[in-house]
Coordinates of C-alpha atoms in Angstrom, one line a residue:
Chain A
M87 CA 3.4 -5.6 -13.4
G88 CA 7.0 -4.8 -13.7
P89 CA 9.7 -5.8 -11.2
A90 CA 9.7 -2.4 -9.4
A91 CA 5.9 -2.4 -9.0
A92 CA 6.1 -6.0 -7.8
A93 CA 8.8 -5.2 -5.2
E94 CA 6.7 -2.3 -3.9
L95 CA 3.6 -4.5 -3.8
A96 CA 5.5 -7.2 -1.9
L97 CA 6.2 -4.6 0.9
H98 CA 2.6 -3.6 1.0
L99 CA 1.3 -7.2 1.1
E100 CA 3.8 -8.2 3.9
V101 CA 2.4 -5.3 6.0
A102 CA -1.2 -6.5 5.3
A103 CA -0.4 -10.2 6.0
T104 CA -2.3 -11.0 9.2
P105 CA -1.5 -12.3 11.8
M106 CA 2.2 -11.6 11.7
P107 CA 3.3 -12.1 15.3
G108 CA 5.1 -9.1 16.7
N109 CA 4.9 -7.1 13.4
V110 CA 2.5 -4.5 12.1
D111 CA -0.5 -6.2 10.5
R112 CA -4.1 -5.3 9.8
E113 CA -5.0 -6.0 13.4
R114 CA -2.1 -4.3 15.2
D115 CA 0.4 -1.5 15.0
A116 CA 3.7 -2.7 16.5
A117 CA 7.3 -1.7 17.2
G118 CA 6.2 2.0 17.4
L119 CA 5.2 2.0 13.7
T120 CA 1.8 2.8 12.3
F121 CA 0.3 1.0 9.3
G122 CA 0.2 4.3 7.3
R123 CA 3.9 4.9 7.8
L124 CA 4.8 1.5 6.4
Q125 CA 2.5 2.2 3.5
A126 CA 4.4 5.5 2.9
G127 CA 7.7 3.7 3.2
A128 CA 6.7 1.2 0.5
V129 CA 5.5 4.0 -1.8
G130 CA 8.8 5.9 -1.2
A131 CA 11.0 2.9 -1.9
R132 CA 9.7 2.5 -5.5
P133 CA 12.1 4.8 -7.3
G134 CA 14.9 2.8 -5.9
F135 CA 13.4 -0.4 -7.2
E136 CA 12.9 1.3 -10.6
A137 CA 16.6 2.2 -10.6
L138 CA 17.5 -1.4 -9.8
A139 CA 15.3 -2.7 -12.6
E140 CA 17.0 -0.3 -15.0
G141 CA 20.5 -1.5 -14.2
A142 CA 21.6 0.5 -11.2
S143 CA 24.2 -1.2 -9.0
V144 CA 22.8 -3.1 -6.0
G145 CA 24.3 -0.6 -3.5
A146 CA 23.1 2.5 -5.4
G147 CA 19.6 1.1 -5.8
L148 CA 19.5 0.0 -2.2
E149 CA 20.5 3.4 -1.0
R150 CA 17.8 5.1 -3.1
A151 CA 15.1 2.7 -2.0
V152 CA 16.0 3.1 1.7
A153 CA 16.4 6.9 1.4
G154 CA 13.0 7.1 -0.4
A155 CA 11.3 4.9 2.2
A156 CA 12.7 6.8 5.1
G157 CA 11.9 10.2 3.5
A158 CA 8.3 9.2 2.9
A159 CA 7.7 7.5 6.2
G160 CA 9.8 9.8 8.4
E161 CA 11.7 6.9 9.8
N162 CA 13.3 3.6 8.7
T163 CA 10.5 1.2 7.6
A164 CA 12.1 -1.1 5.1
F165 CA 15.9 -1.4 5.4
G166 CA 16.0 -5.2 5.8
A167 CA 13.4 -5.9 3.1
C168 CA 15.1 -3.6 0.7
L169 CA 18.5 -5.3 1.4
L170 CA 16.9 -8.6 0.3
L171 CA 14.9 -7.0 -2.6
A172 CA 17.9 -5.1 -4.1
P173 CA 19.8 -8.1 -5.6
L174 CA 16.5 -9.9 -6.4
V175 CA 15.2 -7.0 -8.4
A176 CA 18.6 -6.4 -10.0
V177 CA 18.6 -10.0 -11.5
T178 CA 14.9 -10.2 -12.4
P179 CA 14.3 -10.7 -16.1
R180 CA 11.6 -8.6 -17.8
D181 CA 9.1 -11.5 -18.1
G182 CA 9.6 -13.8 -15.2
P183 CA 10.9 -14.4 -11.7
P184 CA 14.4 -13.9 -10.4
D185 CA 16.6 -16.9 -9.8
P186 CA 17.5 -16.8 -6.1
A187 CA 20.9 -18.3 -6.9
A188 CA 21.5 -15.5 -9.4
A189 CA 20.7 -13.0 -6.8
G190 CA 23.3 -14.7 -4.6
R191 CA 25.8 -14.3 -7.3
A192 CA 24.9 -10.6 -7.8
A193 CA 25.3 -10.2 -4.1
A194 CA 28.7 -11.9 -4.2
D195 CA 29.8 -9.6 -7.0
T196 CA 29.1 -6.3 -5.1
T197 CA 32.0 -3.8 -4.9
V198 CA 33.5 -1.3 -2.6
A199 CA 31.2 1.3 -4.1
D200 CA 28.2 -0.8 -3.1
A201 CA 29.6 -1.0 0.4
V202 CA 29.9 2.8 0.5
A203 CA 26.3 3.2 -0.7
F204 CA 25.2 0.6 2.0
Y205 CA 26.8 2.7 4.8
R206 CA 25.2 5.8 3.4
A207 CA 21.8 4.0 3.3
L208 CA 22.3 3.2 7.0
E209 CA 22.4 7.0 7.6
H210 CA 18.8 7.0 6.5
A211 CA 17.8 4.3 8.8
D212 CA 18.1 3.4 12.5
V213 CA 19.0 -0.3 12.1
A214 CA 19.4 -2.6 15.0
V215 CA 22.8 -4.4 14.7
P216 CA 24.6 -6.6 17.1
D217 CA 27.9 -5.5 18.7
P218 CA 30.7 -6.0 16.1
P219 CA 34.0 -7.7 16.9
A220 CA 36.5 -5.2 18.3
S221 CA 38.7 -5.4 15.2
W222 CA 35.7 -4.4 13.1
D223 CA 34.9 -1.2 14.9
A224 CA 35.8 1.1 12.1
L225 CA 33.2 -0.7 10.0
D226 CA 30.5 -0.9 12.6
A227 CA 27.2 -0.5 10.8
R228 CA 26.2 2.0 13.5
R229 CA 28.9 4.3 12.2
G230 CA 26.9 4.9 9.0
A231 CA 28.7 7.2 6.6
E232 CA 31.5 7.7 9.1
A233 CA 32.7 4.2 8.2
V234 CA 33.2 5.2 4.5
P235 CA 36.9 6.1 4.8
A236 CA 37.7 2.7 6.4
V237 CA 35.6 0.9 3.8
R238 CA 37.7 2.6 1.1
D239 CA 41.0 2.2 2.8
R240 CA 40.5 -1.6 3.3
G241 CA 38.9 -2.3 0.0
V242 CA 35.8 -3.8 1.7
T243 CA 33.0 -4.9 -0.6
L244 CA 29.4 -5.0 0.4
A245 CA 29.7 -8.8 0.1
D246 CA 32.5 -8.7 2.7
V247 CA 30.3 -6.5 5.0
L248 CA 27.4 -8.9 4.8
A249 CA 29.5 -12.0 5.1
R250 CA 30.7 -10.7 8.5
A251 CA 27.1 -10.0 9.5
A252 CA 25.7 -13.3 8.3
P253 CA 26.2 -15.3 11.5
T254 CA 24.1 -12.7 13.4
D255 CA 21.7 -11.4 10.7
R256 CA 19.5 -13.8 8.6
N257 CA 19.1 -11.1 5.9
A258 CA 22.9 -11.0 5.5
A259 CA 22.9 -14.8 5.5
E260 CA 20.5 -14.8 2.5
W261 CA 23.1 -12.8 0.6
T262 CA 25.9 -15.3 1.4
E263 CA 23.8 -18.5 1.0
G264 CA 22.0 -17.7 -2.3
F265 CA 18.6 -16.7 -0.8
P266 CA 17.5 -20.2 0.3
R267 CA 14.9 -18.9 2.7
T268 CA 13.4 -16.5 0.2
A269 CA 13.1 -19.4 -2.3
R270 CA 11.5 -21.6 0.3
L271 CA 9.0 -18.9 1.3
A272 CA 8.1 -18.3 -2.3
R273 CA 7.5 -22.0 -2.9
R274 CA 5.3 -22.2 0.2
I275 CA 3.3 -19.1 -0.8
G276 CA 2.9 -20.5 -4.3
A277 CA 1.7 -23.9 -3.1
D278 CA -0.8 -22.4 -0.7
E279 CA -4.3 -21.2 -1.6
G280 CA -6.4 -18.2 -0.8
P281 CA -5.7 -14.4 -0.6
L282 CA -1.9 -13.7 -0.9
T283 CA -1.9 -11.9 2.4
E284 CA -3.2 -15.0 4.2
R285 CA -0.7 -17.2 2.4
A286 CA 2.1 -14.9 3.4
A287 CA 1.1 -14.9 7.0
R288 CA 1.1 -18.8 7.1
A289 CA 4.5 -18.9 5.3
G290 CA 5.8 -16.4 7.8
L291 CA 4.7 -18.5 10.8
H292 CA 6.5 -21.5 9.2
Q293 CA 9.7 -19.4 8.9
L294 CA 9.4 -18.1 12.5
A295 CA 9.1 -21.8 13.6
T296 CA 12.1 -22.9 11.6
E297 CA 14.9 -20.8 13.1
P298 CA 15.2 -18.0 15.7
D299 CA 14.6 -14.5 14.3
T300 CA 17.8 -12.6 14.3
L301 CA 16.3 -9.2 15.1
V302 CA 14.7 -10.7 18.2
R303 CA 18.1 -12.3 19.1
T304 CA 19.9 -9.0 18.7
R305 CA 17.4 -7.1 20.8
H306 CA 16.3 -9.6 23.4
G307 CA 19.0 -12.3 23.4
P308 CA 19.2 -15.9 22.2
E309 CA 16.8 -17.3 24.9
V310 CA 13.9 -15.1 23.9
A311 CA 14.6 -15.8 20.2
R312 CA 14.5 -19.5 20.8
E313 CA 11.3 -19.2 22.9
V314 CA 9.6 -17.3 20.0
R315 CA 10.7 -20.0 17.6
D316 CA 9.5 -22.8 19.8
R317 CA 6.2 -21.2 20.4
A318 CA 5.7 -20.7 16.6
A319 CA 6.8 -24.4 16.1
T320 CA 4.2 -25.5 18.6
L321 CA 1.5 -23.5 16.8
V322 CA 2.5 -25.0 13.4
A323 CA 2.5 -28.5 14.9
D324 CA -1.0 -27.9 16.3
G325 CA -2.3 -27.1 12.8
A326 CA -2.3 -23.3 13.0
T327 CA -1.3 -23.0 9.3
A328 CA -3.9 -25.4 8.0
P329 CA -6.4 -23.8 5.6
D330 CA -9.2 -24.5 8.0
A331 CA -7.5 -23.3 11.2
D332 CA -9.5 -20.6 13.0
G333 CA -6.3 -18.6 13.8
E334 CA -7.3 -17.7 17.3
A335 CA -4.1 -19.2 18.9
V336 CA -1.8 -17.3 16.4
R337 CA -3.7 -14.1 17.1
A338 CA -3.2 -14.5 20.8
F339 CA 0.5 -15.1 20.2
A340 CA 0.7 -12.1 17.9
A341 CA -0.9 -9.9 20.5
E342 CA 1.4 -11.2 23.2
L343 CA 4.5 -10.4 21.2
V344 CA 3.3 -6.9 20.5
E345 CA 2.6 -6.5 24.2
R346 CA 6.1 -7.6 25.1
E347 CA 7.6 -5.4 22.3
I348 CA 9.2 -8.4 20.6
N349 CA 9.4 -7.8 16.9
P350 CA 10.5 -10.6 14.6
G351 CA 11.3 -8.1 11.9
T352 CA 13.8 -10.3 10.0
T353 CA 11.1 -12.9 9.5
A354 CA 8.9 -10.1 8.0
D355 CA 11.7 -9.1 5.7
L356 CA 12.1 -12.6 4.4
V357 CA 8.3 -12.8 3.8
A358 CA 8.5 -9.7 1.7
A359 CA 11.3 -11.2 -0.4
G360 CA 9.3 -14.4 -0.8
L361 CA 6.2 -12.5 -1.8
Y362 CA 8.3 -10.6 -4.4
V363 CA 9.4 -13.9 -6.0
A364 CA 5.9 -15.3 -5.8
L365 CA 4.4 -12.2 -7.5
R366 CA 7.0 -12.5 -10.3
R367 CA 6.0 -16.1 -10.7
G368 CA 2.5 -14.9 -11.5
E369 CA 0.8 -15.2 -8.1
R370 CA -1.9 -12.5 -7.7
P371 CA -3.5 -11.0 -4.6
Chain B
M200 CA 7.2 12.8 -2.2
G201 CA 6.2 13.8 -5.7
P202 CA 2.5 14.2 -6.9
A203 CA 2.4 10.6 -8.3
A204 CA 3.7 9.0 -5.2
A205 CA 1.3 11.1 -3.1
A206 CA -1.6 10.1 -5.3
E207 CA -0.7 6.4 -4.9
L208 CA -0.2 6.8 -1.2
A209 CA -3.7 8.5 -0.9
L210 CA -5.2 5.3 -2.3
H211 CA -3.4 3.1 0.1
L212 CA -4.2 5.3 3.1
E213 CA -7.9 5.4 2.2
V214 CA -8.0 1.5 2.1
A215 CA -6.2 1.4 5.5
A216 CA -8.5 4.1 7.1
T217 CA -10.6 2.2 9.7
P218 CA -13.5 2.0 10.3
M219 CA -14.8 3.0 6.8
P220 CA -18.4 1.8 7.0
G221 CA -19.2 -0.6 4.1
N222 CA -15.8 -0.3 2.5
V223 CA -12.6 -2.4 2.8
D224 CA -10.6 -1.4 5.8
R225 CA -8.1 -3.0 8.1
E226 CA -10.8 -4.9 9.9
R227 CA -13.0 -6.0 7.0
D228 CA -12.9 -7.0 3.4
A229 CA -16.0 -5.7 1.6
A230 CA -17.9 -5.5 -1.7
G231 CA -16.2 -8.8 -2.8
L232 CA -12.7 -7.1 -2.7
T233 CA -9.7 -8.2 -0.6
F234 CA -7.3 -5.8 1.0
G235 CA -4.4 -7.2 -1.1
R236 CA -6.3 -6.5 -4.4
L237 CA -6.8 -2.9 -3.4
Q238 CA -3.1 -2.6 -2.6
A239 CA -2.3 -4.1 -6.0
G240 CA -4.6 -1.6 -7.7
A241 CA -3.0 1.4 -6.0
V242 CA 0.5 0.1 -7.0
G243 CA -0.7 -0.4 -10.6
A244 CA -2.3 3.0 -10.9
R245 CA 1.0 4.8 -10.3
P246 CA 2.3 5.0 -13.8
G247 CA -0.9 6.8 -14.8
F248 CA -0.3 9.4 -12.0
E249 CA 3.3 9.7 -13.2
A250 CA 2.0 10.5 -16.7
L251 CA -0.4 13.1 -15.3
A252 CA 2.3 14.7 -13.3
E253 CA 4.5 14.9 -16.5
G254 CA 1.8 16.7 -18.5
A255 CA -0.4 13.9 -20.0
S256 CA -4.0 14.9 -20.7
V257 CA -6.5 14.2 -18.0
G258 CA -8.2 11.5 -20.1
A259 CA -5.0 9.8 -21.1
G260 CA -3.7 9.8 -17.6
L261 CA -7.0 8.5 -16.2
E262 CA -7.1 5.7 -18.7
R263 CA -3.5 4.7 -17.9
A264 CA -4.2 4.8 -14.1
V265 CA -7.4 2.8 -14.4
A266 CA -5.9 0.2 -16.8
G267 CA -2.9 -0.2 -14.6
A268 CA -5.0 -0.6 -11.5
A269 CA -7.3 -3.1 -13.1
G270 CA -4.4 -5.0 -14.6
A271 CA -2.6 -5.3 -11.3
A272 CA -5.7 -6.1 -9.2
G273 CA -7.5 -8.3 -11.7
E274 CA -10.6 -6.1 -11.4
N275 CA -11.6 -2.5 -11.1
T276 CA -10.5 -1.1 -7.7
A277 CA -9.9 2.6 -8.2
F278 CA -12.0 4.1 -11.0
G279 CA -13.8 6.7 -9.0
A280 CA -10.8 7.7 -7.0
C281 CA -8.7 8.0 -10.2
L282 CA -11.4 10.1 -11.8
L283 CA -11.0 12.6 -8.9
L284 CA -7.2 12.3 -8.7
A285 CA -6.6 12.8 -12.4
P286 CA -7.4 16.5 -12.7
L287 CA -6.0 17.1 -9.2
V288 CA -2.6 15.6 -10.1
A289 CA -2.6 17.3 -13.4
V290 CA -2.7 20.8 -11.8
T291 CA -0.4 20.0 -8.9
P292 CA 2.7 22.2 -8.8
R293 CA 6.0 20.6 -8.1
D294 CA 6.3 22.0 -4.5
G295 CA 2.8 22.3 -3.1
P296 CA -0.8 21.3 -3.1
P297 CA -3.2 21.5 -6.0
D298 CA -5.8 24.3 -6.0
P299 CA -9.2 22.4 -6.1
A300 CA -10.7 25.3 -8.2
A301 CA -7.8 24.9 -10.7
A302 CA -8.6 21.2 -10.9
G303 CA -12.2 22.2 -11.6
R304 CA -11.0 24.4 -14.5
A305 CA -8.8 21.6 -15.9
A306 CA -11.9 19.3 -15.7
A307 CA -14.0 21.9 -17.6
D308 CA -11.3 22.2 -20.3
T309 CA -11.3 18.5 -21.1
T310 CA -11.8 17.6 -24.8
V311 CA -13.4 15.0 -27.0
A312 CA -10.2 13.0 -26.9
D313 CA -10.4 12.9 -23.1
A314 CA -14.0 11.6 -23.4
V315 CA -12.8 8.9 -25.7
A316 CA -10.1 7.9 -23.2
F317 CA -12.7 7.9 -20.4
Y318 CA -14.9 5.4 -22.3
R319 CA -11.8 3.2 -23.0
A320 CA -11.0 3.4 -19.3
L321 CA -14.5 2.1 -18.5
E322 CA -13.6 -0.9 -20.6
H323 CA -11.0 -1.7 -17.9
A324 CA -13.5 -1.4 -15.1
D325 CA -16.9 -2.6 -14.1
V326 CA -18.4 0.6 -12.9
A327 CA -21.8 1.0 -11.4
V328 CA -23.7 3.7 -13.2
P329 CA -27.4 4.7 -13.0
D330 CA -29.7 4.2 -16.0
P331 CA -29.1 7.0 -18.5
P332 CA -31.8 9.1 -20.1
A333 CA -33.2 7.5 -23.3
S334 CA -31.7 10.2 -25.4
W335 CA -28.3 9.5 -24.0
D336 CA -28.2 5.8 -24.8
A337 CA -25.4 6.0 -27.3
L338 CA -23.2 7.5 -24.6
D339 CA -24.2 5.2 -21.8
A340 CA -21.1 4.6 -19.7
R341 CA -21.9 0.9 -19.7
R342 CA -21.2 0.9 -23.4
G343 CA -17.6 1.5 -22.7
A344 CA -15.5 1.8 -25.9
E345 CA -18.6 1.1 -28.0
A346 CA -19.7 4.6 -27.2
V347 CA -16.6 6.1 -28.9
P348 CA -18.1 6.7 -32.4
A349 CA -21.1 8.5 -30.8
V350 CA -18.7 10.6 -28.7
R351 CA -16.8 11.7 -31.8
D352 CA -19.9 12.2 -33.9
R353 CA -21.5 14.5 -31.4
G354 CA -18.2 16.3 -30.3
V355 CA -18.9 15.4 -26.6
T356 CA -16.1 16.4 -24.2
L357 CA -15.3 14.6 -21.0
A358 CA -16.6 17.7 -19.2
D359 CA -20.0 17.2 -21.0
V360 CA -20.1 13.5 -20.0
L361 CA -19.5 14.3 -16.4
A362 CA -21.9 17.2 -16.3
R363 CA -24.6 14.8 -17.4
A364 CA -23.6 12.4 -14.7
A365 CA -23.2 15.0 -11.9
P366 CA -26.8 14.8 -10.6
T367 CA -26.4 11.1 -9.9
D368 CA -22.7 10.7 -9.2
R369 CA -20.9 12.8 -6.5
N370 CA -17.5 12.2 -8.2
A371 CA -18.8 13.8 -11.4
A372 CA -20.3 16.6 -9.3
E373 CA -16.8 17.3 -8.0
W374 CA -15.7 17.9 -11.6
T375 CA -18.5 20.3 -12.3
E376 CA -18.4 22.2 -8.9
G377 CA -14.7 22.7 -8.5
F378 CA -13.9 19.9 -6.0
P379 CA -15.6 21.4 -2.9
R380 CA -16.0 18.1 -1.1
T381 CA -12.4 17.2 -1.7
A382 CA -11.3 20.6 -0.4
R383 CA -13.5 20.2 2.7
L384 CA -12.2 16.7 3.4
A385 CA -8.6 17.9 3.0
R386 CA -9.3 20.8 5.5
R387 CA -10.9 18.4 8.0
I388 CA -8.0 15.9 7.7
G389 CA -5.5 18.7 8.1
A390 CA -7.2 20.2 11.2
D391 CA -7.5 16.8 12.9
E392 CA -4.7 15.0 14.9
G393 CA -3.3 11.5 15.1
P394 CA -2.4 9.0 12.4
L395 CA -3.6 10.0 9.0
T396 CA -5.6 6.8 8.5
E397 CA -7.6 7.6 11.6
R398 CA -8.1 11.2 10.5
A399 CA -9.3 10.0 7.1
A400 CA -11.8 7.6 8.7
R401 CA -13.3 10.4 10.8
A402 CA -13.4 12.8 7.8
G403 CA -15.1 10.0 5.8
L404 CA -17.8 9.6 8.5
H405 CA -18.5 13.3 8.3
Q406 CA -18.8 13.1 4.5
L407 CA -21.1 10.1 4.8
A408 CA -23.3 12.1 7.3
T409 CA -23.4 15.2 5.0
E410 CA -25.1 13.9 1.9
P411 CA -26.3 10.5 0.6
D412 CA -23.6 8.4 -1.1
T413 CA -24.4 8.2 -4.8
L414 CA -23.0 4.7 -5.3
V415 CA -25.4 3.5 -2.5
R416 CA -28.2 5.4 -4.2
T417 CA -27.4 3.9 -7.6
R418 CA -27.3 0.3 -6.3
H419 CA -29.9 0.4 -3.5
G420 CA -32.1 3.3 -4.1
P421 CA -32.6 6.7 -2.5
E422 CA -34.2 5.5 0.7
V423 CA -31.3 3.3 1.6
A424 CA -28.8 6.0 0.7
R425 CA -30.7 8.5 3.0
E426 CA -30.9 5.9 5.8
V427 CA -27.1 5.4 5.6
R428 CA -26.6 9.2 5.7
D429 CA -28.9 9.6 8.6
R430 CA -27.3 6.8 10.6
A431 CA -23.9 8.4 10.0
A432 CA -25.2 11.8 11.0
T433 CA -26.5 10.3 14.3
L434 CA -23.1 8.8 15.0
V435 CA -21.4 12.1 14.4
A436 CA -24.0 13.9 16.6
D437 CA -23.3 11.3 19.3
G438 CA -19.6 12.2 19.3
A439 CA -18.2 9.3 17.2
T440 CA -15.6 11.5 15.5
A441 CA -14.3 13.0 18.7
P442 CA -10.6 12.2 19.4
D443 CA -11.5 10.3 22.5
A444 CA -14.4 8.3 21.1
D445 CA -14.0 4.6 21.5
G446 CA -15.3 3.8 18.0
E447 CA -17.5 0.8 19.0
A448 CA -20.7 2.3 17.5
V449 CA -19.0 3.1 14.2
R450 CA -17.5 -0.3 14.1
A451 CA -20.9 -1.9 14.6
F452 CA -22.3 0.3 11.8
A453 CA -19.4 -0.7 9.5
A454 CA -19.9 -4.4 10.1
E455 CA -23.7 -4.0 9.5
L456 CA -23.1 -2.3 6.1
V457 CA -20.7 -5.0 5.0
E458 CA -23.2 -7.6 6.1
R459 CA -25.9 -5.9 4.0
E460 CA -23.5 -5.4 1.1
I461 CA -24.0 -1.7 1.2
N462 CA -20.8 0.0 -0.1
P463 CA -20.5 3.8 0.2
G464 CA -17.8 3.7 -2.4
T465 CA -18.2 7.3 -3.6
T466 CA -17.5 8.5 -0.1
A467 CA -14.3 6.5 -0.1
D468 CA -13.3 8.0 -3.4
L469 CA -13.8 11.5 -2.0
V470 CA -11.7 10.6 1.1
A471 CA -8.8 9.4 -1.2
A472 CA -9.0 12.8 -3.0
G473 CA -9.0 14.7 0.3
L474 CA -6.0 12.6 1.5
Y475 CA -4.1 13.5 -1.7
V476 CA -4.6 17.2 -1.1
A477 CA -3.7 16.8 2.6
L478 CA -0.5 14.9 1.7
R479 CA 0.5 17.6 -0.8
R480 CA -0.1 20.2 2.0
G481 CA 2.6 18.4 4.0
E482 CA 0.5 16.1 6.2
R483 CA 2.4 12.9 7.0
P484 CA 1.1 9.4 8.0

């Protein structure tokens, strides 16, 4: 399976990973999204991944993936995951996994043109972003393509944009830090056993327990984000990710988060990126 | 979304359609298959659908789709659905749905080379087929590529092969009859409301209630196949496919069939084909 197919499959497997607290999984729709729309989004993203595998710039490939996903699904389904997958696919060799550090270097080398494509990609999506600093208003992600003139005037690269977002967005932090969470999730998935969707769910719970999800922090504030992390940490400490765990406690937590409309979507994005690296390392569903 | 993406999405949506008695769905793995492997199979089939959309012969496109699916999933996941989708994708115009009757004509026009590709495709799959007539042994589908010399010697086309299979295999009957079940399922899905995965599940129960599933008949005999059809018909008569049905009775039936290892896989293949036509008519998840 080539890089583009693996990237698409990573999106599908993340959606099927169950339980993924607060996210769509096999047992629950969530965040207003149906399972079928997420499947359509993954299918629609593939031509963007093909372009990245064939040498398109990170920004152009990202824009095509996001536009394809949103066009197929009728709404944004995959912006964050595509943001992580774009540099990973771009640096993936034909016969092996991407080096996360190399993806970090590709991210650092992005240009003004990549930033312009990123803002155009935002036009295709309705992405939750925190309030920007006042001095940054012209580049507010919510401005979408309206920000393009300011991007060009100031010579802002996509690396610059994501460096400013990194303190408040874990996906952006992956770009600036060389994809350490992606690498850790891929290692955990690779070391685990059983169907890949179950390994991905266990790795996702570990990530949720490690640091507050930034989409939850943006939408619900730092206290709720810490509460979710602490609850996940307690579940992990109580053995919920052991191979023989019955999963009932995690399922109850998952149902509660959906009920409260708390969606740890950044954690899901990171799991998709970890699945991609694991698939390229030869892991199979 | 182009024909190839729609064909792949149809496979994904069929897997996610729930409840699909005796088949993998969101609530159950079945027939020894996991959800993730079916997702991988759908992703792997796409290059075959791309080839068909770009003018490949039905046999060559089928072989590529089946080989790609089996390579990605590690086992056969999509032979029957690909057999239906191949002529449908081949006759799909750029901006609209395929005419099922045109797919029937394309099927009728297949050649000896298509038959050779079909037998090679069987090599990639472990397909359940009924015992062939004694005179037909050299062309037994279980012979796979070993049958190729006999195919060439006798000048057997793929249409010939499937015409012989039609009495015992509903997918083959679609080829010889001009895809009437596919057309009926697409109409039912289009006339229904709600998420496409739910519409597909309701349409699948109707199909299961209409005639015995031929994969069940091949594996478990005609009495079991009739029993499954009659049970499905009773559920439909009792309102199980009404929009406000609670679905509990169908879920219990689904769990029972999985428990008994009864897999109405031909019905699932027909649902995938119906979903494809519905997607090309503009239906969205």
